[in-house]
PDB file of C-alpha atoms in Angstrom:
ATOM      1  CA  UNK E1220     154.833 124.585  95.877  1.00 45.00           C
ATOM      2  CA  UNK E1221     152.137 122.098  94.812  1.00 48.00           C
ATOM      3  CA  UNK E1222     150.488 119.991  97.514  1.00 61.00           C
ATOM      4  CA  UNK E1223     151.472 116.750  95.783  1.00 83.00           C
ATOM      5  CA  UNK E1224     154.831 116.331  94.094  1.00 93.00           C
ATOM      6  CA  UNK E1225     154.699 114.946  90.567  1.00 98.00           C
ATOM      7  CA  UNK E1226     157.491 113.307  88.584  1.00 98.00           C
ATOM      8  CA  UNK E1227     158.142 114.920  85.212  1.00 98.00           C
ATOM      9  CA  UNK E1228     160.569 114.068  82.405  1.00 98.00           C
ATOM     10  CA  UNK E1229     161.480 117.012  80.180  1.00 98.00           C
ATOM     11  CA  UNK E1230     163.442 116.114  77.052  1.00 98.00           C
ATOM     12  CA  UNK E1231     165.283 118.987  75.405  1.00 98.00           C
ATOM     13  CA  UNK E1232     165.684 120.863  78.676  1.00 98.00           C
ATOM     14  CA  UNK E1233     168.888 122.715  77.847  1.00 97.00           C
ATOM     15  CA  UNK E1234     167.422 125.984  76.568  1.00 95.00           C
ATOM     16  CA  UNK E1235     164.357 127.762  75.256  1.00 96.00           C
ATOM     17  CA  UNK E1236     160.931 126.212  75.795  1.00 97.00           C
ATOM     18  CA  UNK E1237     162.412 123.010  77.206  1.00 97.00           C
ATOM     19  CA  UNK E1238     164.476 124.779  79.870  1.00 97.00           C
ATOM     20  CA  UNK E1239     161.544 126.919  80.938  1.00 97.00           C
ATOM     21  CA  UNK E1240     159.271 123.868  81.066  1.00 98.00           C
ATOM     22  CA  UNK E1241     161.695 122.063  83.377  1.00 98.00           C
ATOM     23  CA  UNK E1242     162.133 125.128  85.579  1.00 98.00           C
ATOM     24  CA  UNK E1243     158.378 125.706  85.709  1.00 98.00           C
ATOM     25  CA  UNK E1244     157.903 122.284  87.278  1.00 98.00           C
ATOM     26  CA  UNK E1245     160.975 122.684  89.481  1.00 98.00           C
ATOM     27  CA  UNK E1246     159.672 125.974  90.872  1.00 97.00           C
ATOM     28  CA  UNK E1247     156.372 124.392  91.872  1.00 96.00           C
ATOM     29  CA  UNK E1248     158.145 121.632  93.757  1.00 97.00           C
ATOM     30  CA  UNK E1249     157.897 118.732  91.343  1.00 98.00           C
ATOM     31  CA  UNK E1250     160.632 116.163  90.776  1.00 98.00           C
ATOM     32  CA  UNK E1251     162.062 117.024  87.372  1.00 98.00           C
ATOM     33  CA  UNK E1252     164.360 114.946  85.206  1.00 98.00           C
ATOM     34  CA  UNK E1253     166.004 117.293  82.693  1.00 98.00           C
ATOM     35  CA  UNK E1254     167.290 115.474  79.606  1.00 98.00           C
ATOM     36  CA  UNK E1255     169.553 117.190  77.107  1.00 98.00           C
ATOM     37  CA  UNK E1256     172.251 116.386  74.579  1.00 97.00           C
ATOM     38  CA  UNK E1257     174.854 118.392  76.486  1.00 96.00           C
ATOM     39  CA  UNK E1258     175.267 119.359  80.143  1.00 96.00           C
ATOM     40  CA  UNK E1259     173.062 122.292  81.138  1.00 96.00           C
ATOM     41  CA  UNK E1260     172.453 124.493  84.153  1.00 96.00           C
ATOM     42  CA  UNK E1261     168.675 124.151  83.943  1.00 98.00           C
ATOM     43  CA  UNK E1262     167.167 123.914  87.408  1.00 98.00           C
ATOM     44  CA  UNK E1263     165.990 120.336  87.931  1.00 98.00           C
ATOM     45  CA  UNK E1264     166.091 117.478  90.416  1.00 98.00           C
ATOM     46  CA  UNK E1265     168.221 115.305  88.148  1.00 98.00           C
ATOM     47  CA  UNK E1266     170.033 115.650  84.837  1.00 98.00           C
ATOM     48  CA  UNK E1267     170.655 113.074  82.131  1.00 98.00           C
ATOM     49  CA  UNK E1268     172.370 113.370  78.767  1.00 98.00           C
ATOM     50  CA  UNK E1269     171.058 111.595  75.689  1.00 98.00           C
ATOM     51  CA  UNK E1270     171.759 111.775  71.970  1.00 98.00           C
ATOM     52  CA  UNK E1271     168.251 111.448  70.563  1.00 98.00           C
ATOM     53  CA  UNK E1272     169.655 110.440  67.178  1.00 97.00           C
ATOM     54  CA  UNK E1273     170.810 107.177  68.766  1.00 98.00           C
ATOM     55  CA  UNK E1274     168.168 104.532  69.554  1.00 98.00           C
ATOM     56  CA  UNK E1275     170.591 102.690  71.858  1.00 98.00           C
ATOM     57  CA  UNK E1276     171.150 105.892  73.843  1.00 98.00           C
ATOM     58  CA  UNK E1277     167.392 106.327  74.231  1.00 98.00           C
ATOM     59  CA  UNK E1278     167.032 102.720  75.385  1.00 98.00           C
ATOM     60  CA  UNK E1279     169.808 103.278  77.909  1.00 98.00           C
ATOM     61  CA  UNK E1280     168.152 106.421  79.219  1.00 98.00           C
ATOM     62  CA  UNK E1281     164.824 104.638  79.620  1.00 98.00           C
ATOM     63  CA  UNK E1282     166.499 101.794  81.486  1.00 98.00           C
ATOM     64  CA  UNK E1283     168.193 104.245  83.871  1.00 97.00           C
ATOM     65  CA  UNK E1284     165.197 106.355  84.784  1.00 97.00           C
ATOM     66  CA  UNK E1285     162.826 103.644  85.943  1.00 96.00           C
ATOM     67  CA  UNK E1286     159.058 104.035  86.183  1.00 97.00           C
ATOM     68  CA  UNK E1287     156.158 105.725  87.996  1.00 97.00           C
ATOM     69  CA  UNK E1288     156.506 109.026  86.153  1.00 98.00           C
ATOM     70  CA  UNK E1289     153.559 111.384  85.762  1.00 98.00           C
ATOM     71  CA  UNK E1290     154.386 113.116  82.497  1.00 98.00           C
ATOM     72  CA  UNK E1291     156.776 113.339  79.586  1.00 99.00           C
ATOM     73  CA  UNK E1292     157.296 116.681  77.865  1.00 98.00           C
ATOM     74  CA  UNK E1293     159.201 116.099  74.625  1.00 98.00           C
ATOM     75  CA  UNK E1294     160.453 119.559  73.712  1.00 98.00           C
ATOM     76  CA  UNK E1295     163.679 118.562  71.959  1.00 97.00           C
ATOM     77  CA  UNK E1296     163.965 119.692  68.373  1.00 95.00           C
ATOM     78  CA  UNK E1297     166.443 120.864  65.791  1.00 94.00           C
ATOM     79  CA  UNK E1298     165.688 123.500  63.139  1.00 93.00           C
ATOM     80  CA  UNK E1299     165.693 123.096  59.400  1.00 92.00           C
ATOM     81  CA  UNK E1300     169.226 124.454  59.157  1.00 93.00           C
ATOM     82  CA  UNK E1301     170.519 121.141  60.553  1.00 95.00           C
ATOM     83  CA  UNK E1302     171.219 118.141  58.288  1.00 96.00           C
ATOM     84  CA  UNK E1303     167.949 116.602  57.082  1.00 96.00           C
ATOM     85  CA  UNK E1304     168.630 113.223  58.652  1.00 96.00           C
ATOM     86  CA  UNK E1305     169.284 114.840  62.045  1.00 97.00           C
ATOM     87  CA  UNK E1306     166.049 116.834  61.813  1.00 97.00           C
ATOM     88  CA  UNK E1307     164.003 113.681  61.260  1.00 98.00           C
ATOM     89  CA  UNK E1308     166.029 111.665  63.769  1.00 98.00           C
ATOM     90  CA  UNK E1309     165.394 114.099  66.642  1.00 98.00           C
ATOM     91  CA  UNK E1310     162.059 115.721  65.793  1.00 98.00           C
ATOM     92  CA  UNK E1311     160.297 112.564  64.679  1.00 98.00           C
ATOM     93  CA  UNK E1312     162.067 109.263  65.394  1.00 98.00           C
ATOM     94  CA  UNK E1313     163.612 110.265  68.738  1.00 98.00           C
ATOM     95  CA  UNK E1314     160.237 111.577  69.854  1.00 98.00           C
ATOM     96  CA  UNK E1315     158.546 108.363  68.759  1.00 98.00           C
ATOM     97  CA  UNK E1316     161.025 106.124  70.567  1.00 98.00           C
ATOM     98  CA  UNK E1317     160.847 108.208  73.752  1.00 98.00           C
ATOM     99  CA  UNK E1318     157.054 108.382  73.755  1.00 98.00           C
ATOM    100  CA  UNK E1319     156.528 104.693  73.103  1.00 98.00           C
ATOM    101  CA  UNK E1320     159.269 103.771  75.561  1.00 98.00           C
ATOM    102  CA  UNK E1321     157.779 105.952  78.294  1.00 98.00           C
ATOM    103  CA  UNK E1322     154.247 104.558  78.055  1.00 98.00           C
ATOM    104  CA  UNK E1323     154.831 101.617  80.431  1.00 98.00           C
ATOM    105  CA  UNK E1324     156.887 103.888  82.694  1.00 98.00           C
ATOM    106  CA  UNK E1325     154.084 106.391  83.229  1.00 98.00           C
ATOM    107  CA  UNK E1326     151.444 106.121  85.919  1.00 98.00           C
ATOM    108  CA  UNK E1327     147.842 105.607  84.901  1.00 98.00           C
ATOM    109  CA  UNK E1328     146.450 109.092  84.421  1.00 98.00           C
ATOM    110  CA  UNK E1329     149.787 110.320  83.092  1.00 98.00           C
ATOM    111  CA  UNK E1330     150.403 112.340  79.958  1.00 98.00           C
ATOM    112  CA  UNK E1331     152.775 112.874  77.071  1.00 99.00           C
ATOM    113  CA  UNK E1332     153.047 116.292  75.449  1.00 98.00           C
ATOM    114  CA  UNK E1333     155.186 116.811  72.363  1.00 98.00           C
ATOM    115  CA  UNK E1334     156.089 120.238  71.021  1.00 98.00           C
ATOM    116  CA  UNK E1335     155.325 120.317  67.302  1.00 97.00           C
ATOM    117  CA  UNK E1336     154.952 123.533  65.270  1.00 95.00           C
ATOM    118  CA  UNK E1337     152.584 125.548  63.104  1.00 94.00           C
ATOM    119  CA  UNK E1338     155.139 124.743  60.401  1.00 93.00           C
ATOM    120  CA  UNK E1339     153.318 121.392  60.274  1.00 96.00           C
ATOM    121  CA  UNK E1340     150.311 123.028  58.597  1.00 94.00           C
ATOM    122  CA  UNK E1341     149.022 120.844  55.803  1.00 95.00           C
ATOM    123  CA  UNK E1342     149.723 117.502  57.455  1.00 97.00           C
ATOM    124  CA  UNK E1343     146.197 116.353  56.618  1.00 97.00           C
ATOM    125  CA  UNK E1344     146.983 116.647  52.912  1.00 97.00           C
ATOM    126  CA  UNK E1345     150.241 114.691  53.215  1.00 97.00           C
ATOM    127  CA  UNK E1346     149.033 111.510  54.903  1.00 97.00           C
ATOM    128  CA  UNK E1347     149.734 109.391  51.839  1.00 97.00           C
ATOM    129  CA  UNK E1348     153.123 111.017  51.212  1.00 97.00           C
ATOM    130  CA  UNK E1349     154.176 110.512  54.824  1.00 98.00           C
ATOM    131  CA  UNK E1350     152.977 106.905  55.103  1.00 98.00           C
ATOM    132  CA  UNK E1351     156.464 105.524  54.508  1.00 98.00           C
ATOM    133  CA  UNK E1352     157.972 107.753  57.181  1.00 98.00           C
ATOM    134  CA  UNK E1353     155.282 106.777  59.684  1.00 98.00           C
ATOM    135  CA  UNK E1354     156.056 103.128  58.964  1.00 97.00           C
ATOM    136  CA  UNK E1355     159.774 103.706  59.634  1.00 97.00           C
ATOM    137  CA  UNK E1356     160.780 102.666  63.142  1.00 96.00           C
ATOM    138  CA  UNK E1357     164.578 102.878  62.966  1.00 97.00           C
ATOM    139  CA  UNK E1358     167.172 105.360  61.762  1.00 97.00           C
ATOM    140  CA  UNK E1359     168.105 103.387  58.673  1.00 97.00           C
ATOM    141  CA  UNK E1360     164.503 103.269  57.444  1.00 98.00           C
ATOM    142  CA  UNK E1361     163.974 106.972  58.182  1.00 98.00           C
ATOM    143  CA  UNK E1362     167.161 107.856  56.310  1.00 97.00           C
ATOM    144  CA  UNK E1363     166.157 105.685  53.334  1.00 97.00           C
ATOM    145  CA  UNK E1364     162.746 107.365  53.204  1.00 98.00           C
ATOM    146  CA  UNK E1365     164.202 110.871  53.326  1.00 97.00           C
ATOM    147  CA  UNK E1366     166.651 110.052  50.538  1.00 96.00           C
ATOM    148  CA  UNK E1367     163.690 109.545  48.191  1.00 96.00           C
ATOM    149  CA  UNK E1368     162.051 112.884  49.000  1.00 96.00           C
ATOM    150  CA  UNK E1369     162.099 116.215  47.218  1.00 95.00           C
ATOM    151  CA  UNK E1370     164.920 118.147  48.912  1.00 92.00           C
ATOM    152  CA  UNK E1371     163.058 121.396  48.240  1.00 93.00           C
ATOM    153  CA  UNK E1372     160.286 120.483  50.692  1.00 95.00           C
ATOM    154  CA  UNK E1373     161.185 121.753  54.197  1.00 95.00           C
ATOM    155  CA  UNK E1374     162.286 118.747  56.220  1.00 97.00           C
ATOM    156  CA  UNK E1375     161.457 120.607  59.452  1.00 96.00           C
ATOM    157  CA  UNK E1376     157.816 120.779  58.378  1.00 96.00           C
ATOM    158  CA  UNK E1377     157.908 117.097  57.468  1.00 98.00           C
ATOM    159  CA  UNK E1378     159.318 116.178  60.884  1.00 98.00           C
ATOM    160  CA  UNK E1379     156.630 118.074  62.766  1.00 98.00           C
ATOM    161  CA  UNK E1380     153.849 116.770  60.521  1.00 98.00           C
ATOM    162  CA  UNK E1381     155.007 113.240  61.291  1.00 98.00           C
ATOM    163  CA  UNK E1382     155.146 114.045  65.018  1.00 98.00           C
ATOM    164  CA  UNK E1383     151.538 115.236  65.010  1.00 98.00           C
ATOM    165  CA  UNK E1384     150.257 112.286  62.983  1.00 98.00           C
ATOM    166  CA  UNK E1385     152.103 109.786  65.166  1.00 98.00           C
ATOM    167  CA  UNK E1386     150.704 111.362  68.339  1.00 98.00           C
ATOM    168  CA  UNK E1387     147.162 111.269  67.000  1.00 98.00           C
ATOM    169  CA  UNK E1388     147.517 107.634  65.939  1.00 98.00           C
ATOM    170  CA  UNK E1389     149.107 106.522  69.200  1.00 98.00           C
ATOM    171  CA  UNK E1390     146.776 108.430  71.525  1.00 98.00           C
ATOM    172  CA  UNK E1391     143.740 106.089  71.449  1.00 98.00           C
ATOM    173  CA  UNK E1392     145.738 102.931  72.188  1.00 98.00           C
ATOM    174  CA  UNK E1393     147.849 104.689  74.837  1.00 98.00           C
ATOM    175  CA  UNK E1394     144.669 105.729  76.628  1.00 98.00           C
ATOM    176  CA  UNK E1395     143.009 102.342  76.356  1.00 98.00           C
ATOM    177  CA  UNK E1396     146.040 100.273  77.432  1.00 98.00           C
ATOM    178  CA  UNK E1397     147.878 102.576  79.844  1.00 98.00           C
ATOM    179  CA  UNK E1398     145.430 105.319  80.804  1.00 98.00           C
ATOM    180  CA  UNK E1399     147.929 107.840  79.368  1.00 98.00           C
ATOM    181  CA  UNK E1400     146.955 110.805  77.195  1.00 98.00           C
ATOM    182  CA  UNK E1401     149.039 112.086  74.267  1.00 98.00           C
ATOM    183  CA  UNK E1402     148.762 115.576  72.800  1.00 98.00           C
ATOM    184  CA  UNK E1403     150.901 118.010  70.829  1.00 98.00           C
ATOM    185  CA  UNK E1404     151.458 121.741  71.157  1.00 98.00           C
ATOM    186  CA  UNK E1405     152.219 123.735  68.011  1.00 97.00           C
ATOM    187  CA  UNK E1406     153.798 127.117  68.724  1.00 95.00           C
ATOM    188  CA  UNK E1407     154.191 129.868  66.191  1.00 88.00           C
ATOM    189  CA  UNK E1408     157.550 131.688  65.978  1.00 86.00           C
ATOM    190  CA  UNK E1409     158.937 131.952  69.504  1.00 88.00           C
ATOM    191  CA  UNK E1410     161.770 134.012  70.968  1.00 82.00           C
ATOM    192  CA  UNK E1411     164.298 131.266  71.721  1.00 84.00           C
ATOM    193  CA  UNK E1412     168.011 130.836  70.947  1.00 82.00           C
ATOM    194  CA  UNK E1413     167.186 129.057  67.658  1.00 73.00           C
ATOM    195  CA  UNK E1414     164.836 131.719  66.281  1.00 78.00           C
ATOM    196  CA  UNK E1415     167.644 132.881  64.004  1.00 81.00           C
ATOM    197  CA  UNK E1416     167.900 129.397  62.537  1.00 75.00           C
ATOM    198  CA  UNK E1417     164.210 129.532  61.677  1.00 79.00           C
ATOM    199  CA  UNK E1418     164.695 132.908  59.994  1.00 80.00           C
ATOM    200  CA  UNK E1419     167.406 131.303  57.870  1.00 84.00           C
ATOM    201  CA  UNK E1420     165.478 128.148  56.971  1.00 78.00           C
ATOM    202  CA  UNK E1421     161.986 129.621  56.608  1.00 80.00           C
ATOM    203  CA  UNK E1422     162.857 133.142  55.511  1.00 83.00           C
ATOM    204  CA  UNK E1423     163.019 136.238  57.679  1.00 85.00           C
ATOM    205  CA  UNK E1424     160.287 137.845  55.566  1.00 87.00           C
ATOM    206  CA  UNK E1425     157.907 134.999  56.475  1.00 83.00           C
ATOM    207  CA  UNK E1426     158.586 135.316  60.192  1.00 81.00           C
ATOM    208  CA  UNK E1427     158.330 139.105  59.996  1.00 85.00           C
ATOM    209  CA  UNK E1428     154.932 138.724  58.316  1.00 84.00           C
ATOM    210  CA  UNK E1429     153.735 136.462  61.139  1.00 83.00           C
ATOM    211  CA  UNK E1430     155.017 138.959  63.683  1.00 80.00           C
ATOM    212  CA  UNK E1431     153.284 141.870  61.949  1.00 83.00           C
ATOM    213  CA  UNK E1432     150.006 139.933  61.810  1.00 81.00           C
ATOM    214  CA  UNK E1433     149.753 139.046  65.495  1.00 83.00           C
ATOM    215  CA  UNK E1434     151.866 141.889  66.912  1.00 83.00           C
ATOM    216  CA  UNK E1435     154.873 139.996  68.261  1.00 90.00           C
ATOM    217  CA  UNK E1436     156.572 136.645  68.418  1.00 87.00           C
ATOM    218  CA  UNK E1437     155.676 134.353  71.291  1.00 83.00           C
ATOM    219  CA  UNK E1438     157.785 134.142  74.419  1.00 92.00           C
ATOM    220  CA  UNK E1439     158.518 130.878  76.191  1.00 95.00           C
ATOM    221  CA  UNK E1440     156.118 132.067  78.895  1.00 96.00           C
ATOM    222  CA  UNK E1441     153.312 131.949  76.322  1.00 97.00           C
ATOM    223  CA  UNK E1442     154.006 128.314  75.480  1.00 97.00           C
ATOM    224  CA  UNK E1443     154.969 126.602  78.733  1.00 98.00           C
ATOM    225  CA  UNK E1444     151.609 127.017  80.539  1.00 98.00           C
ATOM    226  CA  UNK E1445     149.875 125.201  77.664  1.00 98.00           C
ATOM    227  CA  UNK E1446     152.330 122.303  77.919  1.00 98.00           C
ATOM    228  CA  UNK E1447     151.803 122.224  81.686  1.00 98.00           C
ATOM    229  CA  UNK E1448     148.017 122.270  81.319  1.00 98.00           C
ATOM    230  CA  UNK E1449     147.921 119.424  78.799  1.00 98.00           C
ATOM    231  CA  UNK E1450     150.208 117.376  81.053  1.00 98.00           C
ATOM    232  CA  UNK E1451     148.028 118.023  84.103  1.00 98.00           C
ATOM    233  CA  UNK E1452     145.011 116.184  85.517  1.00 97.00           C
ATOM    234  CA  UNK E1453     142.944 119.266  84.604  1.00 98.00           C
ATOM    235  CA  UNK E1454     143.226 118.185  80.940  1.00 98.00           C
ATOM    236  CA  UNK E1455     142.126 114.642  81.761  1.00 97.00           C
ATOM    237  CA  UNK E1456     139.663 114.378  78.836  1.00 98.00           C
ATOM    238  CA  UNK E1457     141.857 115.960  76.174  1.00 98.00           C
ATOM    239  CA  UNK E1458     143.573 113.317  74.075  1.00 98.00           C
ATOM    240  CA  UNK E1459     144.961 113.131  70.561  1.00 98.00           C
ATOM    241  CA  UNK E1460     144.785 116.894  70.007  1.00 98.00           C
ATOM    242  CA  UNK E1461     147.172 119.390  68.433  1.00 98.00           C
ATOM    243  CA  UNK E1462     146.858 122.802  70.100  1.00 98.00           C
ATOM    244  CA  UNK E1463     148.049 125.873  68.175  1.00 97.00           C
ATOM    245  CA  UNK E1464     149.699 128.459  70.412  1.00 96.00           C
ATOM    246  CA  UNK E1465     150.317 131.156  67.830  1.00 93.00           C
ATOM    247  CA  UNK E1466     148.391 134.276  68.827  1.00 92.00           C
ATOM    248  CA  UNK E1467     145.670 133.386  66.331  1.00 89.00           C
ATOM    249  CA  UNK E1468     147.805 133.530  63.188  1.00 88.00           C
ATOM    250  CA  UNK E1469     146.625 130.211  61.750  1.00 90.00           C
ATOM    251  CA  UNK E1470     142.891 130.554  62.492  1.00 89.00           C
ATOM    252  CA  UNK E1471     141.922 132.654  59.424  1.00 88.00           C
ATOM    253  CA  UNK E1472     143.667 130.160  57.143  1.00 85.00           C
ATOM    254  CA  UNK E1473     141.044 127.590  58.069  1.00 84.00           C
ATOM    255  CA  UNK E1474     138.028 129.821  58.748  1.00 89.00           C
ATOM    256  CA  UNK E1475     138.429 132.543  56.136  1.00 90.00           C
ATOM    257  CA  UNK E1476     139.405 136.195  56.241  1.00 86.00           C
ATOM    258  CA  UNK E1477     139.333 137.706  59.724  1.00 84.00           C
ATOM    259  CA  UNK E1478     136.439 139.967  60.633  1.00 89.00           C
ATOM    260  CA  UNK E1479     137.565 143.590  60.720  1.00 88.00           C
ATOM    261  CA  UNK E1480     136.686 145.628  63.798  1.00 89.00           C
TER     262      UNK E1480
END
């Protein structure tokens, strides 16, 4: 048990990385609010349900939970097999509304960590294309933007690209006004209940190639400690960063062919 109890909000705490994040904090004696769409048996101090597609539901949740929290871990996400509007509503807009709504409810020195994905690769080249989505602050505007997009482009990738860009743009002001840091964690393929959905939407051959390259898929135990570190005082000078947690799969794409040993 930690010497000083912290107060942590974990959104998307019903299964996978979110459940393990909540239970990680619970095991070390922190006060954990586990937020999920449906009831769950995740170990936590308190449970709340929230439909992240609904801005009014998010506002209601924020009103109920009060202030003086130490960290928000936004782990909620839906895969690309879900309807496109739901993917953007949860992975991007719901995250944005929760993060911005939590800023005044976090203590100075607090942190927000959002789980993005290595599927967001290429976000730097899509800044102009995504400008309209980043300007959208409600479900109607997000839906209208998506309706103009090429349906062949993976909406899951779009949602995570937008999440990373938003975090990077919000981080400086959040630090200056509230003393709160914002970072993202981008896992590679991870053994969770929705891995099969990713095989369907991204292609099993693609995920098998990633697995063959680095030796295995990640486990939730590979990802959660990075979330916990970025949300901790030990990461006090890390802000506006996207951290790949992928076993090194992405590195050669940026740096060139790996050195053979």
